[in-house]
Amino acid sequence: MSFKIKGRVLNESYQVLSAASISLFNLENKELIKSISKSNGEFEIIYNIKGTYSLIVKHTGYQDYKSAIFELSDKDFGIISLTSNAQTLNEVVVQSKQNLIEVDANSIIYNVSKSITAQGGNALDALKNAPGIFIDNNNSISLNGKQGAMILLDGKQTYLSSKEIVDLLRSMPASGIKSIEIINSPTAKYDAAGSSGIINIKTLKSQVKGFNGTATAGLSYGVYLRQNQDLSFNYRNDKVNVYGSYNHFFGNYSYLYGSDRIQNGKTYDSFTDDVDKRKKMGARLGADYNINEKHTVGILVNGNFIFGGGITDTETDIGLPNSSNIDQTLKAINDYYHQNTERYNVNLNYKYEDTLGKIINIDADYGYYEKGAGNFQSNIYSTQNNIIKENYYRTLNGAKIYLKAFKVDYTTNFWKGKLETGIKYSAIQTNNNSKFYQVFNTIEVFDERRSNTFKFDENIASAYVNYKKPLGKWVLQAGLRVENSASEGELAFKIKGIDSLENIKRNYTNLFPSFSASVKPSANHNFSFGYSRRIDRPAYNDLNPFVYLLDELSFWQGNPFLKPQLSHRFSLQYAYKSNTIISLNFAHTNQYSANITDTTSTSSIVMIPRNLGTQQNISLSLTQQYSPTKWWDITLNGTVYHIQNKIAFDQYRNLNLKQLAGRLNIQQKFKMPYQITGEVLGFLNSKRLLGANQIMTPTSQIDLGLQRNFLKNTATLRLAFTDIYKGSKANSTQNFDGFYLKNSSYFESRQIRLNFTYKFAENKAKGPRTRNSALENENGRIK
């Protein structure tokens, strides 16, 4: 009686691997039966001797596959997915050639470790250099000209809003980042957040066995001297892997910004000197335990801490248009004498994986976030050094957020394809307490108009199914995700000493389909198309109507009636090897939301998030890598995009804004004498439309970097000069009937940075697992 062994060999991107070596090894008589996979990746072995066997699959450039031991019988292995070889470590030095930018299906990968100027800075500097990504001076992150990207760290979100994500990235040395993955068309397996796509920042993982680690220390100087530190370790044996890291960022940061506006026949010209004195620290500790070849359990604990003071000094001259005379000057100082942010996340993980492609992954998460701030503000009006009025305020703000989540993912081979399905449930509880006081000499009077407590509870239940199947040279994927959101906001405040309470309840269900198709007609050409529907839920603090004062004439306020925005995304991508990548993206967003600046009285303005209408974004990008000589590598990335905002501030102010814009980024690397590597990075941003109606003027920047390895390549010294002519100074204008606003800002981007890294390791082995936690979507909405 004969038995048939069959299967199909693909790589991790589900591309066919033909001519793979297939070996059926008899453990009893040591006999080896060989075959190779066909042009479609399929293989078949017919044999008739019973016994104990193991199947071995090999292909050049990929890690070997070895099945569990089995008794000979008819057996279908389904899809056998081979993983590309990890870079070989020789005395901890990566010897393989790797491009700065690579492509994988619908993803573009920017290898941060290959950039000298990025390595000399922090994670935010590295993110700014990635193709298609722009970060303005308001800490807004855009992808291909559109805001709303979901930021992940190692496949899961942080506990922070976009502003505090920026703070976190500033505290992380770029030396701890491996790559930045840009996913234009996420599958249904991902949470539906991120209307402009997903940016996944992958940190470096140790690849060696035994005890090993990396130490990085850096100094930077612009206006202030700063120091950053990154320490990581890993210990691995056959059963246990323990890993951890610590990083910090110490030193002040300078922010200079101002605004000139014409409002109701008067001019208000202001300038702010903002000094951020907060210290930023982060740490993680994790462990994985291999119960056996199929079962693994793990725990991962993350913490991030931001603490310290800060001060803003704002001076506003008030006068008449077309006149040099100043009627009066308002000088406002915000003394943030107390600022503290703590966030924790604990992830428990169980994973089952067998040799037939079946994977069960279970995640349970608990997150806690607490933020507190105390601010004393003075507002002094004067005319020619004569004080005419003084007002003083104190604000005390506190926020606590509890996050709980649980998810189960199941993967199996099905109909010669890959079936993924899963469920997720998350519960979020927030409690904000805002107190506002007017200060008269030594007496503080509680201001009930500007004080409140705001509670917000939200439960999100979701389920998804996703199927991926190779058909010859094609790979097709289709999925559907359903998410139900039930929330209740409770606003408590006083009116003339009487307690008042407002409730806002919502319950809505959305379907998020996704589809992609990719084809590789030959080894060097790859085409892909993708569609997905996405959602951006508001950050929790954007829903709190509490008022934050910059001074008495300008303030920020939340909006409890803010709705999520929904987008349809289409992407088309072509890649020639990894040298040429062309991408076309289109997105249409309903209930488009943005922070707007509007008038509140004859003399004051408010910055508030609102749903305004619709936005359309279309972008075309080109990434080209070229090496004119062996010592010279050039990487060019250019993006041209068009934005159309059809928005309404109210029934009388309707705007239809259109803007064509572009971004050019050129990075050049040179091999120089004495084993020195040099780098020149330059970028140019054209005039562009940002947010609702903010028109930004062009900006540019040039960075220079030098690098040399020492001690048998275990130590690296990097020196970088960034924004050498302060070209990143930003200006913008906003204009509608009766109101004109011009903004300017500069955030200390001209710096000199010195960075030193030392690595030590023992033997070769795989690194720690990475996993996505169940809180990967909710974390990014905390502000």
mmCIF file of N, CA, C and O in Angstrom, residues 263-264 596-601 604-606 608 610-613 645-657 692-693 734-740:
data_model
loop_
_atom_site.group_PDB
_atom_site.id
_atom_site.type_symbol
_atom_site.label_atom_id
_atom_site.label_comp_id
_atom_site.label_asym_id
_atom_site.label_seq_id
_atom_site.Cartn_x
_atom_site.Cartn_y
_atom_site.Cartn_z
ATOM 1 N N GLN A 263 -8.643 90.843 14.054
ATOM 2 C CA GLN A 263 -9.952 90.405 14.520
ATOM 3 C C GLN A 263 -10.757 91.616 14.960
ATOM 4 O O GLN A 263 -10.340 92.346 15.854
ATOM 5 N N ASN A 264 -11.901 91.800 14.294
ATOM 6 C CA ASN A 264 -12.804 92.908 14.632
ATOM 7 C C ASN A 264 -12.085 94.253 14.660
ATOM 8 O O ASN A 264 -12.250 95.055 15.583
ATOM 9 N N ILE A 596 -9.713 73.409 14.812
ATOM 10 C CA ILE A 596 -9.851 74.673 14.114
ATOM 11 C C ILE A 596 -9.619 75.814 15.092
ATOM 12 O O ILE A 596 -9.763 75.664 16.305
ATOM 13 N N THR A 597 -9.238 76.965 14.555
ATOM 14 C CA THR A 597 -9.119 78.184 15.346
ATOM 15 C C THR A 597 -10.267 79.099 14.958
ATOM 16 O O THR A 597 -10.431 79.447 13.787
ATOM 17 N N ASP A 598 -11.078 79.476 15.929
ATOM 18 C CA ASP A 598 -12.271 80.274 15.658
ATOM 19 C C ASP A 598 -12.385 81.387 16.697
ATOM 20 O O ASP A 598 -11.765 81.328 17.761
ATOM 21 N N THR A 599 -13.187 82.382 16.375
ATOM 22 C CA THR A 599 -13.403 83.489 17.298
ATOM 23 C C THR A 599 -14.478 83.118 18.310
ATOM 24 O O THR A 599 -15.422 82.387 18.015
ATOM 25 N N THR A 600 -14.329 83.623 19.541
ATOM 26 C CA THR A 600 -15.339 83.386 20.583
ATOM 27 C C THR A 600 -15.943 84.686 21.096
ATOM 28 O O THR A 600 -16.968 84.677 21.748
ATOM 29 N N SER A 601 -15.284 85.815 20.847
ATOM 30 C CA SER A 601 -15.781 87.124 21.238
ATOM 31 C C SER A 601 -15.098 88.135 20.339
ATOM 32 O O SER A 601 -14.484 87.782 19.329
ATOM 33 N N SER A 604 -11.082 87.354 21.614
ATOM 34 C CA SER A 604 -10.461 86.077 21.962
ATOM 35 C C SER A 604 -10.726 85.021 20.894
ATOM 36 O O SER A 604 -11.662 85.130 20.092
ATOM 37 N N ILE A 605 -9.879 83.980 20.898
ATOM 38 C CA ILE A 605 -9.998 82.865 19.952
ATOM 39 C C ILE A 605 -9.935 81.561 20.725
ATOM 40 O O ILE A 605 -9.415 81.488 21.841
ATOM 41 N N VAL A 606 -10.479 80.511 20.100
ATOM 42 C CA VAL A 606 -10.471 79.191 20.700
ATOM 43 C C VAL A 606 -10.000 78.181 19.666
ATOM 44 O O VAL A 606 -10.315 78.293 18.485
ATOM 45 N N ILE A 608 -10.431 74.305 18.894
ATOM 46 C CA ILE A 608 -11.387 73.280 19.296
ATOM 47 C C ILE A 608 -11.506 72.229 18.190
ATOM 48 O O ILE A 608 -11.502 72.572 17.003
ATOM 49 N N ARG A 610 -13.550 69.745 15.789
ATOM 50 C CA ARG A 610 -14.919 69.699 15.305
ATOM 51 C C ARG A 610 -15.016 68.833 14.067
ATOM 52 O O ARG A 610 -14.058 68.709 13.296
ATOM 53 N N ASN A 611 -16.196 68.227 13.864
ATOM 54 C CA ASN A 611 -16.513 67.560 12.605
ATOM 55 C C ASN A 611 -16.961 68.623 11.623
ATOM 56 O O ASN A 611 -17.865 69.409 11.913
ATOM 57 N N LEU A 612 -16.315 68.653 10.444
ATOM 58 C CA LEU A 612 -16.491 69.796 9.545
ATOM 59 C C LEU A 612 -17.108 69.445 8.200
ATOM 60 O O LEU A 612 -17.696 70.319 7.565
ATOM 61 N N GLY A 613 -16.966 68.206 7.714
ATOM 62 C CA GLY A 613 -17.474 67.871 6.387
ATOM 63 C C GLY A 613 -16.747 66.678 5.815
ATOM 64 O O GLY A 613 -16.641 65.631 6.459
ATOM 65 N N ASN A 645 -10.789 69.887 0.884
ATOM 66 C CA ASN A 645 -11.619 69.946 2.088
ATOM 67 C C ASN A 645 -12.922 70.680 1.774
ATOM 68 O O ASN A 645 -12.906 71.876 1.470
ATOM 69 N N LYS A 646 -14.032 69.960 1.834
ATOM 70 C CA LYS A 646 -15.354 70.582 1.745
ATOM 71 C C LYS A 646 -15.908 70.651 3.165
ATOM 72 O O LYS A 646 -16.401 69.657 3.691
ATOM 73 N N ILE A 647 -15.780 71.829 3.790
ATOM 74 C CA ILE A 647 -16.049 71.951 5.221
ATOM 75 C C ILE A 647 -16.946 73.161 5.487
ATOM 76 O O ILE A 647 -17.073 74.064 4.649
ATOM 77 N N ALA A 648 -17.556 73.151 6.667
ATOM 78 C CA ALA A 648 -18.406 74.254 7.098
ATOM 79 C C ALA A 648 -18.168 74.527 8.575
ATOM 80 O O ALA A 648 -18.350 73.630 9.404
ATOM 81 N N PHE A 649 -17.735 75.760 8.892
ATOM 82 C CA PHE A 649 -17.606 76.157 10.292
ATOM 83 C C PHE A 649 -18.986 76.350 10.920
ATOM 84 O O PHE A 649 -19.194 76.069 12.086
ATOM 85 N N ASP A 650 -19.895 76.880 10.140
ATOM 86 C CA ASP A 650 -21.289 77.026 10.530
ATOM 87 C C ASP A 650 -22.091 77.229 9.249
ATOM 88 O O ASP A 650 -21.556 77.091 8.133
ATOM 89 N N GLN A 651 -23.387 77.565 9.351
ATOM 90 C CA GLN A 651 -24.233 77.676 8.175
ATOM 91 C C GLN A 651 -23.855 78.860 7.286
ATOM 92 O O GLN A 651 -24.260 78.918 6.116
ATOM 93 N N TYR A 652 -23.055 79.799 7.819
ATOM 94 C CA TYR A 652 -22.678 80.962 7.031
ATOM 95 C C TYR A 652 -21.261 80.872 6.458
ATOM 96 O O TYR A 652 -20.919 81.643 5.569
ATOM 97 N N ARG A 653 -20.451 79.976 6.981
ATOM 98 C CA ARG A 653 -19.054 79.901 6.553
ATOM 99 C C ARG A 653 -18.759 78.523 5.991
ATOM 100 O O ARG A 653 -18.429 77.592 6.714
ATOM 101 N N ASN A 654 -18.934 78.387 4.690
ATOM 102 C CA ASN A 654 -18.657 77.148 3.969
ATOM 103 C C ASN A 654 -17.398 77.341 3.132
ATOM 104 O O ASN A 654 -17.249 78.346 2.431
ATOM 105 N N LEU A 655 -16.509 76.381 3.204
ATOM 106 C CA LEU A 655 -15.240 76.461 2.485
ATOM 107 C C LEU A 655 -15.053 75.241 1.605
ATOM 108 O O LEU A 655 -15.387 74.112 1.993
ATOM 109 N N ASN A 656 -14.528 75.447 0.414
ATOM 110 C CA ASN A 656 -14.130 74.366 -0.494
ATOM 111 C C ASN A 656 -12.674 74.629 -0.864
ATOM 112 O O ASN A 656 -12.374 75.359 -1.802
ATOM 113 N N LEU A 657 -11.762 74.045 -0.083
ATOM 114 C CA LEU A 657 -10.337 74.325 -0.219
ATOM 115 C C LEU A 657 -9.639 73.204 -0.975
ATOM 116 O O LEU A 657 -9.843 72.017 -0.683
ATOM 117 N N ALA A 692 -7.823 71.843 8.777
ATOM 118 C CA ALA A 692 -9.042 72.292 8.111
ATOM 119 C C ALA A 692 -8.757 73.354 7.058
ATOM 120 O O ALA A 692 -9.078 73.180 5.876
ATOM 121 N N ASN A 693 -8.126 74.458 7.469
ATOM 122 C CA ASN A 693 -7.940 75.587 6.554
ATOM 123 C C ASN A 693 -6.614 76.300 6.770
ATOM 124 O O ASN A 693 -6.486 77.486 6.524
ATOM 125 N N GLN A 734 -4.394 81.422 8.157
ATOM 126 C CA GLN A 734 -5.800 81.042 8.122
ATOM 127 C C GLN A 734 -6.613 82.307 7.888
ATOM 128 O O GLN A 734 -6.305 83.358 8.459
ATOM 129 N N ASN A 735 -7.664 82.186 7.064
ATOM 130 C CA ASN A 735 -8.380 83.391 6.673
ATOM 131 C C ASN A 735 -9.841 83.077 6.389
ATOM 132 O O ASN A 735 -10.139 82.119 5.676
ATOM 133 N N PHE A 736 -10.746 83.810 7.000
ATOM 134 C CA PHE A 736 -12.151 83.838 6.604
ATOM 135 C C PHE A 736 -12.720 85.193 7.018
ATOM 136 O O PHE A 736 -12.017 86.018 7.613
ATOM 137 N N ASP A 737 -13.963 85.450 6.684
ATOM 138 C CA ASP A 737 -14.551 86.783 6.850
ATOM 139 C C ASP A 737 -14.337 87.317 8.260
ATOM 140 O O ASP A 737 -14.728 86.690 9.248
ATOM 141 N N GLY A 738 -13.694 88.497 8.345
ATOM 142 C CA GLY A 738 -13.521 89.161 9.626
ATOM 143 C C GLY A 738 -12.404 88.620 10.487
ATOM 144 O O GLY A 738 -12.220 89.076 11.621
ATOM 145 N N PHE A 739 -11.637 87.648 9.957
ATOM 146 C CA PHE A 739 -10.600 87.026 10.786
ATOM 147 C C PHE A 739 -9.431 86.599 9.910
ATOM 148 O O PHE A 739 -9.604 85.914 8.900
ATOM 149 N N TYR A 740 -8.232 87.010 10.302
ATOM 150 C CA TYR A 740 -7.002 86.623 9.607
ATOM 151 C C TYR A 740 -5.979 86.233 10.668
ATOM 152 O O TYR A 740 -5.770 86.958 11.653
#
